Short mmCIF file of C-alpha atoms in Angstrom, two decimals:
data_model
loop_
_atom_site.label_atom_id
_atom_site.label_comp_id
_atom_site.label_asym_id
_atom_site.label_seq_id
_atom_site.Cartn_x
_atom_site.Cartn_y
_atom_site.Cartn_z
CA SER A 1 -55.23 -23.72 32.89
CA GLY A 2 -55.38 -21.04 35.54
CA GLN A 3 -51.98 -22.17 36.77
CA HIS A 4 -48.57 -20.50 36.65
CA ARG A 5 -49.94 -17.04 37.39
CA VAL A 6 -48.10 -14.21 39.09
CA ALA A 7 -49.57 -11.17 40.80
CA ARG A 8 -49.61 -8.09 38.56
CA GLY A 9 -48.11 -6.00 41.33
CA SER A 10 -45.08 -8.28 41.57
CA VAL A 11 -43.84 -7.75 38.01
CA GLN A 12 -42.63 -4.89 35.84
CA LEU A 13 -44.23 -4.87 32.40
CA LEU A 14 -41.77 -4.26 29.58
CA ALA A 15 -42.66 -2.95 26.15
CA PRO A 16 -44.43 -5.77 24.24
CA ILE A 17 -41.89 -5.32 21.43
CA GLY A 18 -38.50 -4.17 22.66
CA ASP A 19 -36.05 -4.84 19.82
CA PRO A 20 -37.66 -4.21 16.42
CA GLN A 21 -35.48 -3.67 13.40
CA LYS A 22 -37.54 -0.58 12.53
CA VAL A 23 -39.78 1.95 14.27
CA ILE A 24 -41.57 3.77 11.46
CA CYS A 25 -43.66 6.85 12.22
CA VAL A 26 -46.22 8.94 10.34
CA GLY A 27 -46.60 12.70 10.69
CA LEU A 28 -49.71 14.84 10.12
CA ASN A 29 -52.04 11.87 9.81
CA TYR A 30 -55.08 13.14 11.78
CA ARG A 31 -57.40 15.72 10.28
CA ASP A 32 -57.95 17.45 13.63
CA HIS A 33 -54.17 17.64 14.21
CA CYS A 34 -53.74 19.37 10.84
CA GLN A 35 -56.53 21.79 11.74
CA GLU A 36 -55.06 22.75 15.12
CA GLN A 37 -51.84 23.94 13.46
CA GLY A 38 -53.34 25.36 10.27
CA ALA A 39 -51.55 22.78 8.10
CA LYS A 40 -52.83 21.47 4.79
CA VAL A 41 -53.90 17.85 4.69
CA PRO A 42 -50.91 16.06 3.10
CA LYS A 43 -51.31 14.40 -0.28
CA TYR A 44 -48.90 11.62 0.66
CA PRO A 45 -47.93 10.06 4.01
CA ILE A 46 -45.13 11.88 5.83
CA ILE A 47 -42.70 9.23 7.06
CA PHE A 48 -39.95 9.50 9.66
CA ASN A 49 -38.53 7.12 12.24
CA LYS A 50 -37.31 6.57 15.76
CA PHE A 51 -34.40 4.38 16.76
CA PRO A 52 -35.39 1.24 18.71
CA SER A 53 -33.33 2.58 21.64
CA ALA A 54 -36.16 5.11 22.21
CA ILE A 55 -38.53 2.31 23.29
CA THR A 56 -39.39 2.05 26.96
CA GLY A 57 -42.01 0.19 28.99
CA PRO A 58 -45.66 1.14 29.45
CA PHE A 59 -45.13 2.34 33.04
CA ASP A 60 -41.46 3.36 32.92
CA ASP A 61 -40.20 6.93 33.21
CA ILE A 62 -39.86 9.38 30.35
CA VAL A 63 -36.47 10.98 30.98
CA LEU A 64 -36.21 14.65 30.02
CA PRO A 65 -32.94 15.23 28.15
CA PRO A 66 -30.85 18.25 29.18
CA GLU A 67 -30.64 19.18 25.48
CA SER A 68 -34.35 20.09 25.24
CA ASN A 69 -36.76 22.42 27.01
CA GLU A 70 -39.81 21.66 24.85
CA VAL A 71 -40.77 18.00 25.33
CA ASP A 72 -44.31 17.16 24.17
CA TRP A 73 -46.71 14.21 24.19
CA GLU A 74 -48.38 12.40 21.26
CA ALA A 75 -50.76 9.52 21.92
CA GLU A 76 -50.66 7.11 18.98
CA LEU A 77 -51.98 3.81 17.69
CA ALA A 78 -49.08 1.46 16.92
CA ALA A 79 -49.36 -1.53 14.58
CA VAL A 80 -46.91 -4.42 14.83
CA ILE A 81 -45.92 -6.36 11.73
CA GLY A 82 -46.28 -10.13 11.94
CA LYS A 83 -45.50 -11.29 8.38
CA PRO A 84 -42.72 -9.95 6.15
CA GLY A 85 -43.53 -8.20 2.92
CA ARG A 86 -42.40 -5.81 0.20
CA HIS A 87 -44.65 -4.06 -2.32
CA ILE A 88 -47.68 -5.16 -0.31
CA GLU A 89 -51.07 -4.62 -1.91
CA GLU A 90 -53.38 -2.42 0.15
CA ALA A 91 -56.12 -5.08 0.05
CA ALA A 92 -53.77 -7.58 1.72
CA ALA A 93 -51.99 -5.16 4.06
CA LEU A 94 -53.75 -6.15 7.28
CA ASP A 95 -52.69 -9.76 6.68
CA HIS A 96 -49.19 -8.55 7.57
CA VAL A 97 -50.24 -7.13 10.96
CA VAL A 98 -50.18 -9.30 14.08
CA GLY A 99 -51.69 -6.75 16.45
CA PHE A 100 -51.81 -3.30 17.99
CA THR A 101 -50.57 -1.45 21.03
CA VAL A 102 -50.54 2.06 22.52
CA ALA A 103 -47.59 4.38 21.93
CA ASN A 104 -46.51 7.82 23.05
CA ASP A 105 -44.46 9.53 20.33
CA VAL A 106 -42.66 11.82 22.79
CA SER A 107 -41.20 14.77 20.87
CA ALA A 108 -38.58 17.43 21.58
CA ARG A 109 -40.19 20.27 19.62
CA ASP A 110 -37.15 22.55 19.77
CA TRP A 111 -35.13 19.89 17.92
CA GLN A 112 -37.94 18.79 15.62
CA LEU A 113 -39.02 22.26 14.48
CA ARG A 114 -36.18 24.69 15.15
CA ASN A 115 -32.69 23.21 15.43
CA GLY A 116 -32.40 22.50 11.72
CA ARG A 117 -35.92 20.96 11.65
CA GLN A 118 -34.45 17.53 12.30
CA TRP A 119 -37.46 15.33 12.99
CA LEU A 120 -35.36 12.27 13.72
CA LEU A 121 -33.34 14.01 16.44
CA GLY A 122 -36.47 15.52 17.98
CA LYS A 123 -38.19 12.14 18.16
CA THR A 124 -35.57 9.62 19.17
CA PHE A 125 -34.06 10.57 22.54
CA ASP A 126 -33.88 7.59 24.90
CA THR A 127 -37.29 6.76 26.51
CA PHE A 128 -39.18 8.78 23.85
CA CYS A 129 -41.30 5.79 22.76
CA PRO A 130 -43.29 4.24 25.62
CA LEU A 131 -45.21 1.18 24.35
CA GLY A 132 -47.83 -1.13 25.81
CA PRO A 133 -49.44 -2.26 27.96
CA ALA A 134 -49.82 -5.35 25.77
CA LEU A 135 -49.90 -6.53 22.19
CA VAL A 136 -53.59 -6.92 21.32
CA THR A 137 -54.09 -9.28 18.39
CA LYS A 138 -56.00 -7.80 15.46
CA GLU A 139 -58.74 -10.42 15.78
CA ALA A 140 -59.59 -9.00 19.21
CA VAL A 141 -60.12 -5.46 17.89
CA ARG A 142 -63.55 -4.56 16.58
CA ASP A 143 -62.52 -1.86 14.10
CA VAL A 144 -59.05 -0.33 14.29
CA HIS A 145 -60.29 2.70 12.34
CA SER A 146 -62.95 3.55 14.95
CA LEU A 147 -61.21 3.60 18.34
CA GLY A 148 -61.23 6.40 20.89
CA ILE A 149 -57.77 7.79 21.59
CA ARG A 150 -56.94 10.03 24.54
CA CYS A 151 -54.03 11.56 26.44
CA ARG A 152 -54.11 13.00 29.96
CA VAL A 153 -51.34 14.98 31.63
CA ASN A 154 -51.61 15.05 35.44
CA GLY A 155 -55.22 13.92 35.02
CA GLN A 156 -56.16 16.75 32.64
CA LEU A 157 -57.58 15.59 29.31
CA MET A 158 -55.33 16.94 26.55
CA GLN A 159 -56.15 14.75 23.55
CA ASP A 160 -59.60 13.29 22.93
CA SER A 161 -60.21 11.99 19.43
CA SER A 162 -60.82 8.86 17.38
CA THR A 163 -58.92 6.87 14.79
CA GLN A 164 -61.80 7.82 12.50
CA GLN A 165 -59.79 11.05 12.08
CA LEU A 166 -56.94 9.20 10.35
CA ILE A 167 -56.13 10.69 6.94
CA PHE A 168 -54.30 7.63 5.62
CA SER A 169 -55.70 4.28 6.73
CA LEU A 170 -53.50 1.58 8.17
CA PRO A 171 -53.66 -0.57 4.97
CA HIS A 172 -52.67 2.48 2.91
CA LEU A 173 -49.73 3.22 5.21
CA ILE A 174 -48.46 -0.36 5.12
CA ALA A 175 -48.69 -0.50 1.33
CA TRP A 176 -46.97 2.90 1.05
CA VAL A 177 -44.07 2.10 3.39
CA SER A 178 -43.52 -1.32 1.81
CA ARG A 179 -42.76 0.38 -1.50
CA PHE A 180 -39.49 1.60 -0.01
CA THR A 181 -38.47 -1.01 2.57
CA THR A 182 -39.15 -4.62 3.45
CA LEU A 183 -41.40 -4.87 6.49
CA LEU A 184 -40.28 -7.55 8.92
CA PRO A 185 -41.95 -9.30 11.88
CA GLY A 186 -41.65 -7.09 14.94
CA ASP A 187 -41.40 -3.82 13.01
CA ILE A 188 -43.55 -1.13 14.60
CA LEU A 189 -45.61 1.45 12.72
CA LEU A 190 -46.78 4.51 14.68
CA THR A 191 -49.74 5.95 12.80
CA GLY A 192 -49.81 9.61 13.91
CA THR A 193 -51.38 11.67 16.68
CA PRO A 194 -54.64 13.64 16.96
CA ALA A 195 -55.18 17.23 18.06
CA GLY A 196 -54.30 18.37 21.57
CA VAL A 197 -50.51 18.31 21.68
CA GLY A 198 -48.79 20.84 23.92
CA PHE A 199 -46.88 22.74 21.24
CA PHE A 200 -50.00 24.18 19.58
CA ARG A 201 -51.72 25.29 22.78
CA LYS A 202 -51.87 28.99 23.58
CA PRO A 203 -49.56 29.37 25.38
CA PRO A 204 -47.64 26.18 24.57
CA VAL A 205 -47.43 23.53 27.30
CA PHE A 206 -44.45 21.21 27.71
CA LEU A 207 -43.71 18.31 30.01
CA GLN A 208 -41.97 18.99 33.31
CA ARG A 209 -40.31 16.66 35.79
CA GLY A 210 -42.90 15.06 38.03
CA ASP A 211 -45.67 15.14 35.41
CA GLU A 212 -47.66 11.99 34.72
CA VAL A 213 -48.69 11.21 31.14
CA GLN A 214 -51.41 8.67 30.38
CA CYS A 215 -52.13 7.57 26.80
CA GLU A 216 -55.17 5.39 26.23
CA ILE A 217 -56.80 3.75 23.21
CA GLU A 218 -60.17 2.04 23.35
CA GLU A 219 -59.86 -1.79 23.41
CA LEU A 220 -56.06 -1.61 23.67
CA GLY A 221 -55.57 -0.29 27.20
CA ALA A 222 -53.54 2.53 28.68
CA ILE A 223 -49.92 3.36 29.40
CA CYS A 224 -48.88 5.79 32.11
CA ASN A 225 -45.41 7.29 32.37
CA ARG A 226 -43.90 9.63 34.92
CA VAL A 227 -41.60 12.36 33.64
CA ALA A 228 -38.19 12.27 35.31
#
């Protein structure tokens, strides 16, 4: 109708999904990310999770925890479940998706890879899952497996890839995860990150207070978070 509008500058955008039952994540799911660390392409999806309390808004701060000195970025495509299912067939998997959004799988590498190699602890500090800027319905996306994905830190391009680099497709991931748990509306599936993370740079680069991290996916928009 053109009515009931508010100025964008007058509102704070929250994460499009703020209280999912599950935040399911996939590791080592981009070919170029495997190559940058000399890792073999996995035969099966590597699954871990974040707690929903890690979710924060698309333009909110990422808060550095005092427990970590090695906080890293990971731009990711996130799929949001719209229809419940268990033992979902791969051919019908996208029927269970309502849409997509941009995520940053912020990671404390010292916890993920050294302090007992506890991926969950390294991935789930508060504010370690910025999401947004909106939920884009799947009908509005040309081809989810052919989208440019980028991350910039303080304006410098760090990640520049495409979802064509995905090892396991979104339908495969949904079918795989649904073998072990019932997927429910609002559940979020982070599908992995491409090459260009800070940990595998020479020398490694980690986020510092005052940095600005922008994650962008073609057709889905961009999120931008200051590090505090």
